[in-house]
Short mmCIF file of C-alpha atoms in Angstrom, two decimals:
data_model
loop_
_atom_site.label_atom_id
_atom_site.label_comp_id
_atom_site.label_asym_id
_atom_site.label_seq_id
_atom_site.Cartn_x
_atom_site.Cartn_y
_atom_site.Cartn_z
CA MET P 1 81.99 -39.36 -191.72
CA SER P 2 85.08 -40.10 -193.80
CA THR P 3 86.35 -37.30 -196.07
CA VAL P 4 88.16 -39.75 -198.37
CA ILE P 5 86.88 -39.90 -201.96
CA TYR P 6 87.46 -43.40 -203.33
CA LYS P 7 88.73 -43.61 -206.91
CA THR P 8 90.03 -46.13 -209.42
CA GLY P 9 92.76 -48.27 -207.91
CA MET P 10 91.78 -47.63 -204.28
CA ASP P 11 90.68 -50.52 -202.07
CA CYS P 12 87.22 -50.57 -200.52
CA PRO P 13 87.41 -49.97 -196.76
CA PRO P 14 86.37 -52.97 -194.62
CA LEU P 15 82.74 -53.03 -193.52
CA LYS P 16 82.15 -53.33 -189.78
CA PRO P 17 79.74 -56.10 -188.66
CA GLY P 18 76.13 -54.89 -188.67
CA GLU P 19 77.03 -51.46 -190.01
CA LEU P 20 74.78 -49.86 -192.63
CA ARG P 21 76.82 -48.28 -195.39
CA ILE P 22 75.83 -46.03 -198.29
CA TYR P 23 78.11 -45.51 -201.30
CA GLY P 24 77.68 -42.41 -203.41
CA THR P 25 78.39 -38.71 -203.80
CA LYS P 26 76.53 -36.04 -201.87
CA THR P 27 75.74 -33.91 -204.93
CA CYS P 28 73.80 -36.78 -206.53
CA PRO P 29 70.02 -36.30 -206.15
CA TYR P 30 69.43 -40.06 -206.12
CA VAL P 31 71.89 -40.53 -203.26
CA GLN P 32 70.30 -37.63 -201.40
CA ARG P 33 66.93 -39.39 -201.47
CA CYS P 34 68.34 -42.15 -199.29
CA LEU P 35 70.25 -39.78 -197.02
CA LEU P 36 67.08 -37.78 -196.38
CA LEU P 37 65.26 -40.90 -195.23
CA LEU P 38 68.17 -41.98 -193.03
CA HIS P 39 68.24 -38.61 -191.31
CA ALA P 40 64.46 -38.32 -191.08
CA LYS P 41 64.39 -41.66 -189.24
CA ASP P 42 67.61 -41.09 -187.28
CA ILE P 43 69.20 -44.22 -188.74
CA SER P 44 72.94 -44.56 -188.09
CA TYR P 45 75.02 -45.16 -191.23
CA GLU P 46 78.47 -44.82 -192.75
CA PHE P 47 78.86 -42.82 -195.97
CA ILE P 48 81.56 -43.75 -198.47
CA SER P 49 82.23 -41.09 -201.13
CA VAL P 50 83.12 -42.35 -204.60
CA ASP P 51 84.46 -40.46 -207.60
CA LEU P 52 81.89 -40.97 -210.35
CA GLU P 53 84.38 -39.97 -213.05
CA LYS P 54 87.04 -42.39 -211.80
CA LYS P 55 84.94 -45.11 -210.26
CA PRO P 56 86.71 -47.69 -208.09
CA GLU P 57 86.64 -51.20 -209.55
CA TRP P 58 84.83 -52.64 -206.53
CA LEU P 59 81.81 -50.39 -207.15
CA PHE P 60 80.94 -52.57 -210.17
CA LYS P 61 81.01 -55.65 -207.95
CA LEU P 62 78.37 -54.05 -205.74
CA ASN P 63 76.31 -52.74 -208.65
CA PRO P 64 77.13 -54.06 -212.15
CA ALA P 65 75.96 -50.74 -213.63
CA GLY P 66 78.43 -48.84 -211.46
CA LYS P 67 75.71 -46.41 -210.35
CA VAL P 68 74.97 -44.91 -206.94
CA PRO P 69 73.46 -45.04 -204.40
CA VAL P 70 74.44 -48.49 -203.22
CA LEU P 71 73.52 -49.89 -199.80
CA GLU P 72 75.62 -52.54 -198.12
CA GLN P 73 74.96 -54.16 -194.75
CA GLY P 74 76.55 -57.51 -193.97
CA SER P 75 75.76 -59.77 -196.92
CA LYS P 76 72.95 -57.49 -198.12
CA VAL P 77 73.60 -55.28 -201.15
CA LEU P 78 70.93 -53.11 -202.79
CA TYR P 79 70.89 -50.27 -205.30
CA GLU P 80 68.45 -47.89 -207.05
CA SER P 81 67.14 -45.03 -204.92
CA MET P 82 63.48 -46.09 -205.00
CA VAL P 83 64.38 -49.64 -203.95
CA LEU P 84 66.59 -48.36 -201.13
CA PHE P 85 63.97 -45.89 -199.92
CA GLU P 86 61.29 -48.57 -199.75
CA TYR P 87 63.61 -51.10 -198.10
CA LEU P 88 64.80 -48.66 -195.43
CA ASP P 89 61.30 -47.36 -194.75
CA GLU P 90 59.93 -50.87 -194.28
CA THR P 91 62.90 -52.04 -192.21
CA TYR P 92 63.39 -49.15 -189.79
CA GLY P 93 61.00 -47.33 -187.48
CA ALA P 94 57.36 -47.84 -186.65
CA GLU P 95 56.30 -44.62 -188.39
CA LYS P 96 56.44 -45.03 -192.15
CA LEU P 97 57.12 -42.33 -194.72
CA ILE P 98 55.57 -44.24 -197.62
CA PRO P 99 51.73 -44.26 -197.65
CA SER P 100 50.15 -47.54 -196.57
CA ASP P 101 47.20 -46.99 -198.91
CA PRO P 102 48.06 -48.64 -202.26
CA TYR P 103 46.35 -45.94 -204.32
CA CYS P 104 48.08 -43.06 -202.50
CA LYS P 105 51.41 -44.84 -202.85
CA ALA P 106 50.82 -45.38 -206.57
CA LYS P 107 49.83 -41.72 -207.05
CA ASP P 108 52.97 -40.60 -205.25
CA LYS P 109 55.12 -42.84 -207.44
CA LEU P 110 53.55 -41.42 -210.59
CA PHE P 111 54.18 -37.86 -209.40
CA ILE P 112 57.76 -38.69 -208.42
CA ASP P 113 58.39 -40.26 -211.81
CA VAL P 114 56.99 -37.25 -213.70
CA VAL P 115 59.02 -34.75 -211.66
CA THR P 116 62.23 -36.78 -211.91
CA ASN P 117 61.99 -37.20 -215.68
CA ALA P 118 61.13 -33.53 -216.17
CA PHE P 119 64.07 -32.37 -214.08
CA MET P 120 66.69 -34.58 -215.71
CA PRO P 121 67.50 -31.95 -218.40
CA ALA P 122 68.04 -29.39 -215.61
CA LEU P 123 70.95 -31.46 -214.32
CA LYS P 124 72.80 -30.45 -217.49
CA ILE P 125 73.06 -26.97 -215.98
CA MET P 126 74.95 -28.46 -213.06
CA TYR P 127 77.41 -30.17 -215.37
CA ARG P 128 77.67 -27.13 -217.68
CA SER P 129 76.34 -28.80 -220.82
CA GLY P 130 73.75 -27.37 -223.19
CA ASN P 131 72.25 -23.87 -223.26
CA ARG P 132 71.30 -23.23 -219.65
CA LYS P 133 68.77 -20.47 -220.45
CA ASP P 134 66.86 -22.76 -222.80
CA ILE P 135 67.06 -25.64 -220.33
CA TRP P 136 65.84 -23.37 -217.54
CA MET P 137 62.87 -22.14 -219.56
CA GLU P 138 61.81 -25.74 -220.10
CA GLN P 139 61.55 -26.17 -216.32
CA THR P 140 58.70 -23.67 -216.07
CA GLY P 141 56.25 -26.43 -216.97
CA ASN P 142 57.61 -28.60 -214.18
CA PHE P 143 57.24 -25.80 -211.65
CA ARG P 144 53.69 -25.20 -212.84
CA ARG P 145 52.86 -28.91 -212.63
CA SER P 146 54.17 -29.13 -209.07
CA GLU P 147 52.32 -25.97 -208.06
CA ALA P 148 49.09 -27.55 -209.35
CA GLU P 149 49.84 -30.79 -207.47
CA LEU P 150 50.17 -28.94 -204.16
CA LYS P 151 46.99 -27.00 -204.88
CA GLU P 152 45.12 -30.22 -205.65
CA ARG P 153 46.37 -31.93 -202.49
CA LYS P 154 45.52 -28.85 -200.38
CA THR P 155 48.49 -29.49 -198.09
CA ASN P 156 51.73 -27.70 -197.23
CA PHE P 157 53.76 -30.75 -198.25
CA PHE P 158 53.14 -33.36 -200.93
CA ALA P 159 52.80 -35.94 -198.14
CA GLY P 160 50.43 -33.83 -196.02
CA ASP P 161 51.18 -31.74 -192.93
CA VAL P 162 54.78 -32.96 -192.66
CA PRO P 163 57.35 -34.09 -195.26
CA GLY P 164 57.10 -37.69 -196.39
CA PHE P 165 57.77 -40.07 -199.27
CA ALA P 166 56.97 -37.77 -202.19
CA ASP P 167 58.67 -34.76 -200.59
CA TYR P 168 61.96 -36.51 -199.92
CA MET P 169 61.99 -38.21 -203.31
CA VAL P 170 61.57 -34.97 -205.30
CA TRP P 171 63.30 -32.50 -202.98
CA PRO P 172 66.85 -33.14 -204.28
CA PHE P 173 65.80 -32.20 -207.81
CA PHE P 174 64.00 -29.04 -206.68
CA CYS P 175 66.94 -28.11 -204.47
CA ILE P 176 69.33 -28.32 -207.42
CA ALA P 177 66.92 -26.33 -209.59
CA PHE P 178 66.46 -23.59 -206.97
CA CYS P 179 70.24 -23.38 -206.47
CA ALA P 180 70.82 -22.64 -210.15
CA PRO P 181 69.71 -18.95 -210.06
CA VAL P 182 71.89 -18.41 -206.96
CA ILE P 183 74.96 -19.34 -208.98
CA PHE P 184 73.97 -18.27 -212.48
CA LYS P 185 72.65 -14.73 -212.34
CA ASP P 186 71.19 -14.92 -215.85
CA LEU P 187 68.57 -17.39 -214.58
CA LYS P 188 65.40 -16.14 -212.90
CA ALA P 189 64.32 -17.92 -209.74
CA PRO P 190 60.68 -19.07 -209.50
CA SER P 191 58.75 -16.31 -207.71
CA SER P 192 56.10 -16.51 -205.01
CA GLU P 193 53.84 -14.47 -207.30
CA ASP P 194 53.94 -17.13 -210.02
CA PHE P 195 54.30 -20.22 -207.82
CA PRO P 196 53.12 -19.34 -204.29
CA ARG P 197 52.56 -22.89 -203.03
CA LEU P 198 55.76 -24.26 -204.54
CA VAL P 199 57.94 -21.47 -203.13
CA GLN P 200 56.27 -21.91 -199.74
CA TRP P 201 56.99 -25.65 -199.93
CA VAL P 202 60.65 -25.03 -200.79
CA GLU P 203 61.06 -22.66 -197.84
CA ALA P 204 59.33 -25.15 -195.53
CA MET P 205 61.54 -28.00 -196.75
CA LYS P 206 64.67 -25.95 -196.04
CA LYS P 207 63.64 -25.94 -192.36
CA ASP P 208 63.11 -29.70 -192.21
CA LYS P 209 65.49 -31.61 -189.93
CA ALA P 210 66.59 -34.12 -192.57
CA VAL P 211 67.14 -31.40 -195.18
CA LEU P 212 69.17 -29.29 -192.76
CA GLU P 213 71.33 -32.25 -191.77
CA THR P 214 72.05 -33.52 -195.29
CA GLN P 215 73.00 -30.02 -196.55
CA LEU P 216 72.41 -30.64 -200.25
CA GLU P 217 72.08 -26.91 -200.93
CA LYS P 218 75.56 -26.31 -199.49
CA HIS P 219 77.07 -29.26 -201.39
CA ILE P 220 75.58 -28.08 -204.69
CA ILE P 221 76.64 -24.45 -204.30
CA ASP P 222 80.13 -25.49 -203.17
CA TYR P 223 80.38 -27.73 -206.23
CA TRP P 224 79.24 -25.01 -208.61
CA SER P 225 81.46 -22.41 -206.96
CA ARG P 226 84.50 -24.58 -207.61
CA ALA P 227 83.40 -25.42 -211.15
CA THR P 228 82.63 -21.91 -212.39
CA ASN P 229 84.31 -18.51 -212.27
CA GLU P 230 80.97 -16.74 -212.58
CA MET P 231 80.37 -16.48 -208.85
CA PRO P 232 83.24 -17.65 -206.65
CA GLY P 233 82.83 -17.66 -202.89
CA VAL P 234 79.05 -17.54 -202.98
CA VAL P 235 77.42 -17.34 -199.57
CA VAL P 236 74.65 -19.82 -198.76
CA ARG P 237 71.65 -18.36 -196.94
#
């Protein structure tokens, strides 16, 4: 994987014939959704890092909104994490991560949407905007909602016995949230006493192959460690 971060004024590297390429940044939860699927299905890809504060001009040619993730393969260009996840799941591998049952798929999408919208304020902690204690307190309802969802499904993962569509789509947001108390000591991590199923799910997800390979926890803590003087040199478990 290239370590170059492409910024304004830099040319886009040439795309090799047939190669699947993802543009983004590894601390972005939406990008991580796609990377999790790629690793879960052992799909070969090239990752191109872009600076989201100094976006290269060619990013807007791929996606007029200038957002990531963006997928490029030959003449094919797609964006939006849900679109990419569905496209990749349908295109690669016989075993699908997205439920084939329309109702189950719809239920998963509703849950994903609720979790994503609820966690958006928590991203402000990552970018050091707003009162982080107040923002963190607001997340209690999201933890409680997810705990109830696991209890209702009566499974270790949202997808069942193994991680699937719903798990990989919401994991990046939970990972960022659970990293926050590691960096900011004034925040209290969700406990197994209050959220037993959710904490168990988080620990199980940390052992998943795709999660281990994409290393979002490391990327987030490295980012925060550079951005704050509160806890330099933090060690990742």
